[in-house]
mmCIF file of C-alpha atoms and ligand atoms in Angstrom:
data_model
loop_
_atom_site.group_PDB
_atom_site.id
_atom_site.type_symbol
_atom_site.label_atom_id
_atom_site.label_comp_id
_atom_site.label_asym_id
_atom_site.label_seq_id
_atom_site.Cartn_x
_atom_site.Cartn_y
_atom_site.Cartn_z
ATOM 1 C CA UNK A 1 0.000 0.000 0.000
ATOM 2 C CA UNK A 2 1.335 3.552 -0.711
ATOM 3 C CA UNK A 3 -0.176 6.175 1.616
ATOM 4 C CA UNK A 4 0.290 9.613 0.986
ATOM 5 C CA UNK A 5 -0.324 13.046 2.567
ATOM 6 C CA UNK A 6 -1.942 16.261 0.697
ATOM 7 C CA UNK A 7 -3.309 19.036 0.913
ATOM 8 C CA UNK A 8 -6.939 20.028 -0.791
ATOM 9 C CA UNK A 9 -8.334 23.554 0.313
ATOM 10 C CA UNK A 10 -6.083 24.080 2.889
ATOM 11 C CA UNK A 11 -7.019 20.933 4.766
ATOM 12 C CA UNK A 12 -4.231 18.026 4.589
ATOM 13 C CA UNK A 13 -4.977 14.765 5.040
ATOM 14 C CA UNK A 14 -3.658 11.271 3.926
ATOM 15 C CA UNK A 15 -4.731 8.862 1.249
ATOM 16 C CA UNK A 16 -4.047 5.390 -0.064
ATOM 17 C CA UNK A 17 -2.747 5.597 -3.839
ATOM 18 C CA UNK A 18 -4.402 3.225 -6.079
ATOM 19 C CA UNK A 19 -5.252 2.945 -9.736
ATOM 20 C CA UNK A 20 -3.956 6.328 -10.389
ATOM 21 C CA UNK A 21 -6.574 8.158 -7.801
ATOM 22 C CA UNK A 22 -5.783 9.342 -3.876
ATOM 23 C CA UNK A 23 -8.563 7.471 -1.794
ATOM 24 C CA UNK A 24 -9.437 9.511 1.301
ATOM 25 C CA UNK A 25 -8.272 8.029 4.189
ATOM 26 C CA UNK A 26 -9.986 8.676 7.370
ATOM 27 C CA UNK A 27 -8.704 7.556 10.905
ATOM 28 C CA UNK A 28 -5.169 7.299 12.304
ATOM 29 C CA UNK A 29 -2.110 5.913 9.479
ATOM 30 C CA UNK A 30 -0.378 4.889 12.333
ATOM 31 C CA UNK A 31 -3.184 2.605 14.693
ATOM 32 C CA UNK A 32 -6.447 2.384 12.482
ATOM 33 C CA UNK A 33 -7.741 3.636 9.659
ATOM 34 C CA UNK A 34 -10.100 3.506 5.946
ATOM 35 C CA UNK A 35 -11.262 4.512 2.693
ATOM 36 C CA UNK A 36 -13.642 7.780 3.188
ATOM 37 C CA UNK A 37 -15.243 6.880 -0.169
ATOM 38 C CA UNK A 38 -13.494 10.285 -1.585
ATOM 39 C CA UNK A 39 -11.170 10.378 -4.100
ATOM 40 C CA UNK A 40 -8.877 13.356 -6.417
ATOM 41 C CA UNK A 41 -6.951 12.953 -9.185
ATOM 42 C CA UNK A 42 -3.581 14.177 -8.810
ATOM 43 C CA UNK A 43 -4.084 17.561 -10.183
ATOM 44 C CA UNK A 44 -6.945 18.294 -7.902
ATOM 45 C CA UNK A 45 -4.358 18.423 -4.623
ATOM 46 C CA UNK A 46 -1.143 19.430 -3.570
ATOM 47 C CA UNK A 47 1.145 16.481 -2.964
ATOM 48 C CA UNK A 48 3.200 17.225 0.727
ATOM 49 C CA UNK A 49 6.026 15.200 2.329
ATOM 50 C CA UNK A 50 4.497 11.572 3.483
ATOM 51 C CA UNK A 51 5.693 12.162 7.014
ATOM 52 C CA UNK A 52 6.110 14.579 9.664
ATOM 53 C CA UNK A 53 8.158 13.604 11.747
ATOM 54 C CA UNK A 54 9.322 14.715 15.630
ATOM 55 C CA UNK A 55 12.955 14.233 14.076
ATOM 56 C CA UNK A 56 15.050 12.988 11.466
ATOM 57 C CA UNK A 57 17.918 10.533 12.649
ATOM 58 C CA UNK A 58 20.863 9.390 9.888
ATOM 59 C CA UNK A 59 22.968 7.242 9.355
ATOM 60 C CA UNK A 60 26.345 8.184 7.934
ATOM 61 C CA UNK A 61 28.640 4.994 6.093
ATOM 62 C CA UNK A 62 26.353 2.736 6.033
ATOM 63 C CA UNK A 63 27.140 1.064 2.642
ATOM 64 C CA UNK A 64 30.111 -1.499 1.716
ATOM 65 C CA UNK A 65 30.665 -0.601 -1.552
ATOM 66 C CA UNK A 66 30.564 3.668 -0.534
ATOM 67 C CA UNK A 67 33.115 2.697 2.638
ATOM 68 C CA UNK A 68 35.571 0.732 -0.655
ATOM 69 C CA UNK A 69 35.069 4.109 -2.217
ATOM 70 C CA UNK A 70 35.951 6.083 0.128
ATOM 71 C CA UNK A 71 38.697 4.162 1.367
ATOM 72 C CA UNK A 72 37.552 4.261 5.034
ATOM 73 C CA UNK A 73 37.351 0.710 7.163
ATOM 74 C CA UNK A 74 34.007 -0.529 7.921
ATOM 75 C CA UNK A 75 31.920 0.858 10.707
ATOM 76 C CA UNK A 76 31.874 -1.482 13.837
ATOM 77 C CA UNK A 77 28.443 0.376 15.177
ATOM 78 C CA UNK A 78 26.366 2.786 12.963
ATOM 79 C CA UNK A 79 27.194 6.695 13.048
ATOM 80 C CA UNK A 80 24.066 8.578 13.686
ATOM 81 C CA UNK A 81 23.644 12.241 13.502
ATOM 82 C CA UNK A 82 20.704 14.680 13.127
ATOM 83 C CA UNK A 83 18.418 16.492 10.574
ATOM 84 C CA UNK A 84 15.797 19.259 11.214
ATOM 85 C CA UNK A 85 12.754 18.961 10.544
ATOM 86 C CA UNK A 86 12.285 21.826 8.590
ATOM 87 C CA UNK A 87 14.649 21.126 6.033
ATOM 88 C CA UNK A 88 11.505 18.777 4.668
ATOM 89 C CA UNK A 89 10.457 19.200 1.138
ATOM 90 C CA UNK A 90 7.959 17.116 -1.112
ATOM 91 C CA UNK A 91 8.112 15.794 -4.283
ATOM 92 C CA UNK A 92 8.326 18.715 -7.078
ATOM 93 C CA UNK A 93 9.327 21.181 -4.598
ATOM 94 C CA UNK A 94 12.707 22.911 -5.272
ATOM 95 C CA UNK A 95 16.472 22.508 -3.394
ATOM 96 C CA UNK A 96 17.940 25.846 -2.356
ATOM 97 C CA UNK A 97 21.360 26.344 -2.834
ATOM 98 C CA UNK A 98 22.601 27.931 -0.088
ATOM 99 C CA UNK A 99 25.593 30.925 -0.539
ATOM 100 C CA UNK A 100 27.189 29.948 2.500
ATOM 101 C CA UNK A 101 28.569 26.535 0.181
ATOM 102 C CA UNK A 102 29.985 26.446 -3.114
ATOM 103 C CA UNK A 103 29.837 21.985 -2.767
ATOM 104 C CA UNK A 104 26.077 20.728 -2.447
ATOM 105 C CA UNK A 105 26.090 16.963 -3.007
ATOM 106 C CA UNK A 106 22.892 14.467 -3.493
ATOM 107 C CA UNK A 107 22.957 11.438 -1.210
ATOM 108 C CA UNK A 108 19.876 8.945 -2.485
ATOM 109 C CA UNK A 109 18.511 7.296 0.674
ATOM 110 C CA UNK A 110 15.815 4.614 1.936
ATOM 111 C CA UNK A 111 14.171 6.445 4.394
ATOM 112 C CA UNK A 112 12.335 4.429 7.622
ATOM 113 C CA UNK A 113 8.652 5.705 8.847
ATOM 114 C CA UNK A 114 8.303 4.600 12.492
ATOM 115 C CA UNK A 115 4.466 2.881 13.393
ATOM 116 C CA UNK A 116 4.727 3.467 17.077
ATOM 117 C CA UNK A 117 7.110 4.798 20.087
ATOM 118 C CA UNK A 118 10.358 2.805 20.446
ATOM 119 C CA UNK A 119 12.190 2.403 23.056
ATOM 120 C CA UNK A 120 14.936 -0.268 23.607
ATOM 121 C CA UNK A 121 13.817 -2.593 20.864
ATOM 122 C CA UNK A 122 15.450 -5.479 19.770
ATOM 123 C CA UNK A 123 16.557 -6.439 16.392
ATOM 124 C CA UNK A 124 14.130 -9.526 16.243
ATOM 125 C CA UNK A 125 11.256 -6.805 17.288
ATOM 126 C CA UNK A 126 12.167 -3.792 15.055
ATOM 127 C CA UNK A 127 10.003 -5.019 11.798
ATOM 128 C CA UNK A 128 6.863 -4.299 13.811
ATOM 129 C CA UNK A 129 7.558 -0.944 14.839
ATOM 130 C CA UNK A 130 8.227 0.392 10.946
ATOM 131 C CA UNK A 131 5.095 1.814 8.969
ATOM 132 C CA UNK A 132 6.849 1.257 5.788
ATOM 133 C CA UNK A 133 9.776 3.038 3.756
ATOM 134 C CA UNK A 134 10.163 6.123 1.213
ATOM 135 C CA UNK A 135 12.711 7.687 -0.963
ATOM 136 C CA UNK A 136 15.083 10.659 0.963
ATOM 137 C CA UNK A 137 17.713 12.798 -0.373
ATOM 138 C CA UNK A 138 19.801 13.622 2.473
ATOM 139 C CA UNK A 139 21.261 16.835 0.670
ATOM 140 C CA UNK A 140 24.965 17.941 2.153
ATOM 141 C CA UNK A 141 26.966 20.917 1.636
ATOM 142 C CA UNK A 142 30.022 19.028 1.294
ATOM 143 C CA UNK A 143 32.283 21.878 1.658
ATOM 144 C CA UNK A 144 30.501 23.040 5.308
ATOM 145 C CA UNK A 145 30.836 19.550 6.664
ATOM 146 C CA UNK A 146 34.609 19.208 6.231
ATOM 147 C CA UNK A 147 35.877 22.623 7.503
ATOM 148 C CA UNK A 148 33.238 22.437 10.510
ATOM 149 C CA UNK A 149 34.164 19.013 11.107
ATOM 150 C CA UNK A 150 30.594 17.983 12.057
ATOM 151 C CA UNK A 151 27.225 17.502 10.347
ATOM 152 C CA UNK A 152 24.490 20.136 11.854
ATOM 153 C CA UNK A 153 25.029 23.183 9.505
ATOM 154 C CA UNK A 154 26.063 21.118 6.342
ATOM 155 C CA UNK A 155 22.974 19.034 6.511
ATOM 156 C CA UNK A 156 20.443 21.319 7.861
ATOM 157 C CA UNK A 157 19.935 23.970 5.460
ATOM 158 C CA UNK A 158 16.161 24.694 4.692
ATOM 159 C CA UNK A 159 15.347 22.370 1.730
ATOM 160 C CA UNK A 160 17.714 19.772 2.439
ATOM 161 C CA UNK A 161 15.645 17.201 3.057
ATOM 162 C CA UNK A 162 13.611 16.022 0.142
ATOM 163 C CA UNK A 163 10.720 12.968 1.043
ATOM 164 C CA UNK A 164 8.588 11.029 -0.967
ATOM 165 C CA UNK A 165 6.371 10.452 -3.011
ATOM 166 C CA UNK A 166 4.618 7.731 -0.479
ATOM 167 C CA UNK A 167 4.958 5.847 2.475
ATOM 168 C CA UNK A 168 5.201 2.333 0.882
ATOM 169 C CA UNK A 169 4.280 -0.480 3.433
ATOM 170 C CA UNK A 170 5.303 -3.333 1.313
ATOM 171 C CA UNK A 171 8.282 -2.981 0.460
ATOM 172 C CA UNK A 172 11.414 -6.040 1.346
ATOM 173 C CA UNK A 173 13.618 -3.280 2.620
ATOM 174 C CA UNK A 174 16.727 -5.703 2.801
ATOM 175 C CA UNK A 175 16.555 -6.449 -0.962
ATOM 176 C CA UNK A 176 15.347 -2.941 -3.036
ATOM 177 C CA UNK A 177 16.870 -1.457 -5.818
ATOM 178 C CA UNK A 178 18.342 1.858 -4.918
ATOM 179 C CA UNK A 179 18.615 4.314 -7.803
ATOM 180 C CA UNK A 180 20.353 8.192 -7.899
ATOM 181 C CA UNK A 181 19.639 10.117 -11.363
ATOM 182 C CA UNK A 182 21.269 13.841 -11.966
ATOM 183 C CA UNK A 183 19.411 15.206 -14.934
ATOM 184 C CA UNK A 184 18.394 11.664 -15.890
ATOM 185 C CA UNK A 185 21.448 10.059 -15.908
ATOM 186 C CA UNK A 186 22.392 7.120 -13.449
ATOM 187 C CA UNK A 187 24.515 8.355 -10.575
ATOM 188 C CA UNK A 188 23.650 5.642 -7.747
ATOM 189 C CA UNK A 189 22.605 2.029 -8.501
ATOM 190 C CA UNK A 190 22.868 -0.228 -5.686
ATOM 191 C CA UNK A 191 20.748 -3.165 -3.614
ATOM 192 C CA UNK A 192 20.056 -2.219 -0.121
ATOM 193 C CA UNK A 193 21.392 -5.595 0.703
ATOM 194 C CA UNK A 194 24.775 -4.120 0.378
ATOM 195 C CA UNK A 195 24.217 -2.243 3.731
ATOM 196 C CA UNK A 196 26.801 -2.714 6.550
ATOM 197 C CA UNK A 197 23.776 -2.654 8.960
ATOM 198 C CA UNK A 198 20.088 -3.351 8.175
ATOM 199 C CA UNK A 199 17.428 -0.971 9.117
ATOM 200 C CA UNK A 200 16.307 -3.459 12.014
ATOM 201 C CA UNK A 201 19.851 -3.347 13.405
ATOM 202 C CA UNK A 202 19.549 0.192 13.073
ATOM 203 C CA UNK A 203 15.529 1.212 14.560
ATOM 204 C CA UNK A 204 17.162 -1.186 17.787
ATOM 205 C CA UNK A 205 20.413 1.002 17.746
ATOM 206 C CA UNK A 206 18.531 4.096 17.977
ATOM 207 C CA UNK A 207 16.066 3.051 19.908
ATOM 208 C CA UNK A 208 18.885 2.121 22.542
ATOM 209 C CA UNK A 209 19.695 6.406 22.285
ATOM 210 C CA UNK A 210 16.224 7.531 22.078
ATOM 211 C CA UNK A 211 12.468 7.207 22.250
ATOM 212 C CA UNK A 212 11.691 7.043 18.417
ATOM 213 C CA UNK A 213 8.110 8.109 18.102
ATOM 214 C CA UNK A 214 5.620 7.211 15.259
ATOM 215 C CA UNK A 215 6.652 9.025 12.076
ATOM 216 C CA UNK A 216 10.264 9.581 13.096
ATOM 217 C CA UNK A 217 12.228 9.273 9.899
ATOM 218 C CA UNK A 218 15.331 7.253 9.719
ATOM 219 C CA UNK A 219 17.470 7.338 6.878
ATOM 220 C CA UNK A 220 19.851 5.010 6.468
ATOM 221 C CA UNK A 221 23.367 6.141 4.517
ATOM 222 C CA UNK A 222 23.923 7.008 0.731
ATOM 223 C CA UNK A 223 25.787 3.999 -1.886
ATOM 224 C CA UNK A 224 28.454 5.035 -3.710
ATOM 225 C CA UNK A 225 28.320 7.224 -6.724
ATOM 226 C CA UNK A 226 27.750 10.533 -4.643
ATOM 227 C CA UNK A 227 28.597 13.709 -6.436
ATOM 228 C CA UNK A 228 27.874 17.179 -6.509
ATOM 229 C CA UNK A 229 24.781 19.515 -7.737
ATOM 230 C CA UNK A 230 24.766 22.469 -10.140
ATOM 231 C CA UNK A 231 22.205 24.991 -10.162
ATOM 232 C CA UNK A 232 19.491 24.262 -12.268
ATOM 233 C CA UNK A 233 20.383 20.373 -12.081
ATOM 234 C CA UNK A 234 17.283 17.572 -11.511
ATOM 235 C CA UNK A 235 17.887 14.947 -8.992
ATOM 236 C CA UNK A 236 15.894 11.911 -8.616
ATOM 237 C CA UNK A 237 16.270 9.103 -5.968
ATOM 238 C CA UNK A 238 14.194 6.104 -7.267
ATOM 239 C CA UNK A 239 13.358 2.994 -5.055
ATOM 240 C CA UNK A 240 12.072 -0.318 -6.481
ATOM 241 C CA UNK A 241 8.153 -0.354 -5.984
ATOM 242 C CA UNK A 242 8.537 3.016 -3.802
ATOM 243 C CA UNK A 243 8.694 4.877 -6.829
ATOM 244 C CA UNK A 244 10.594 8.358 -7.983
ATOM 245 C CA UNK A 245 11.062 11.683 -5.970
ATOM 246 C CA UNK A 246 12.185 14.366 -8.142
ATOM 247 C CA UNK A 247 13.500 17.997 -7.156
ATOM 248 C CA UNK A 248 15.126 20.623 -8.676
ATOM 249 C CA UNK A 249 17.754 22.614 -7.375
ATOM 250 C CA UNK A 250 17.839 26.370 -7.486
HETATM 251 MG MG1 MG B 301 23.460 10.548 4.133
#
């Protein structure tokens, strides 16, 4: 099932996409919910990020064949660090390019929704505490993150956190195609099954740190192929049955 979130005369709401058409939802997405009986075509609302989360936890190195790349060792635990919230963005919506950098790079991501509060879950657990998974573009200013030696400013930056299109709840998140496209031309191409650790590992890591609480977003590290952004460039991060999130930046 993909569920997304819009907006239709200033009132947003979620629906279930299916056969083209956004079906009304009505209820909770994360205990209980159904069909209204109303549905829009696409042009009759305005899509918005699938989540909205309390917070936005990442995962830095988190994939063999980026750590090879890189020529760093593999990670013996995960490295986590933060993203604001407000650096969401939807689908369509354009990527500022901030002055302050002169190196913004694209990192395609599989984002994690969280179903319910975690705290201290294990592994074996985690699956039931995900709502499903969507496509993230955990935008960097490269440049910011080196000289300031740590990750707030460079990955913070209003717009820097492209989500979407849906919330996909069937998705086998250790086996999904991850594709990266710069102006339509393959960047990143990878399986998630090339990740040092899965995204159960990683919901019980966090969960270890802090309460997650239902639509938290985890994302969880880039593949290899990550490169920089031009002005005017179009970025899209593609995941298997997920589908494409597109953004421009500007
Ligand atoms: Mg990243």
């Amino acid at each position: 099932m993909k569920i997304i979130r819009y907006s239709k005369a200033s009132v947003e709401n979620y629906g279930v996409l299916r056969d083209n058409k956004i079906h009304e939802l009505s209820g909770d997405i994360f205990t209980e919910f159904s069909e209204s009986g109303r549905s829009f075509l696409f042009g009759e609302v305005d899509l918005l990020p699938p989540v909205d989360p309390s917070k936005i936890v990442a995962v830095g190195l988190n994939y063999k064949e980026h750590a090879k790349e890189l020529n760093l060792p593999l990670p013996t635990e995960p490295l986590i660090f933060l993203k604001p919230k407000s650096a969401i963005i939807a689908d369509g919506k354009n990527i500022i390019y901030p002055d302050m950098s002169s190196r913004v790079d694209y990192e395609g991501e599989l984002g994690v929704v969280i179903k319910k509060r975690a705290k201290n879950v294990l592994t074996s657990d985690a699956k039931d505490y995900i709502l499903g998974y969507t496509c993230v573009n955990d935008v960097t200013a490269r440049d910011l993150q080196f000289k300031d030696g740590q990750f707030t400013r460079a990955k913070s930056f209003d717009t820097f956190c492209p989500v979407g299109p849906c919330i996909q709840t069937e998705l086998d998140p250790k086996n999904a195609k991850l594709k990266t496209y710069v102006n339509q031309e393959l960047r990143q191409s990878t399986c998630t099954s090339d990740m040092i650790f899965d995204m159960f590992y990683i919901v019980s890591f966090i969960s270890q740190i802090m309460t997650l609480e239902a639509g938290d977003l985890i994302i969880t590290g880039t593949p290899k192929g990550v490169g920089s952004l031009n002005r005017g460039d179009e970025i899209t991060v593609e995941i298997d049955t997920i589908g494409r999130l597109t953004n421009k930046i500007v």
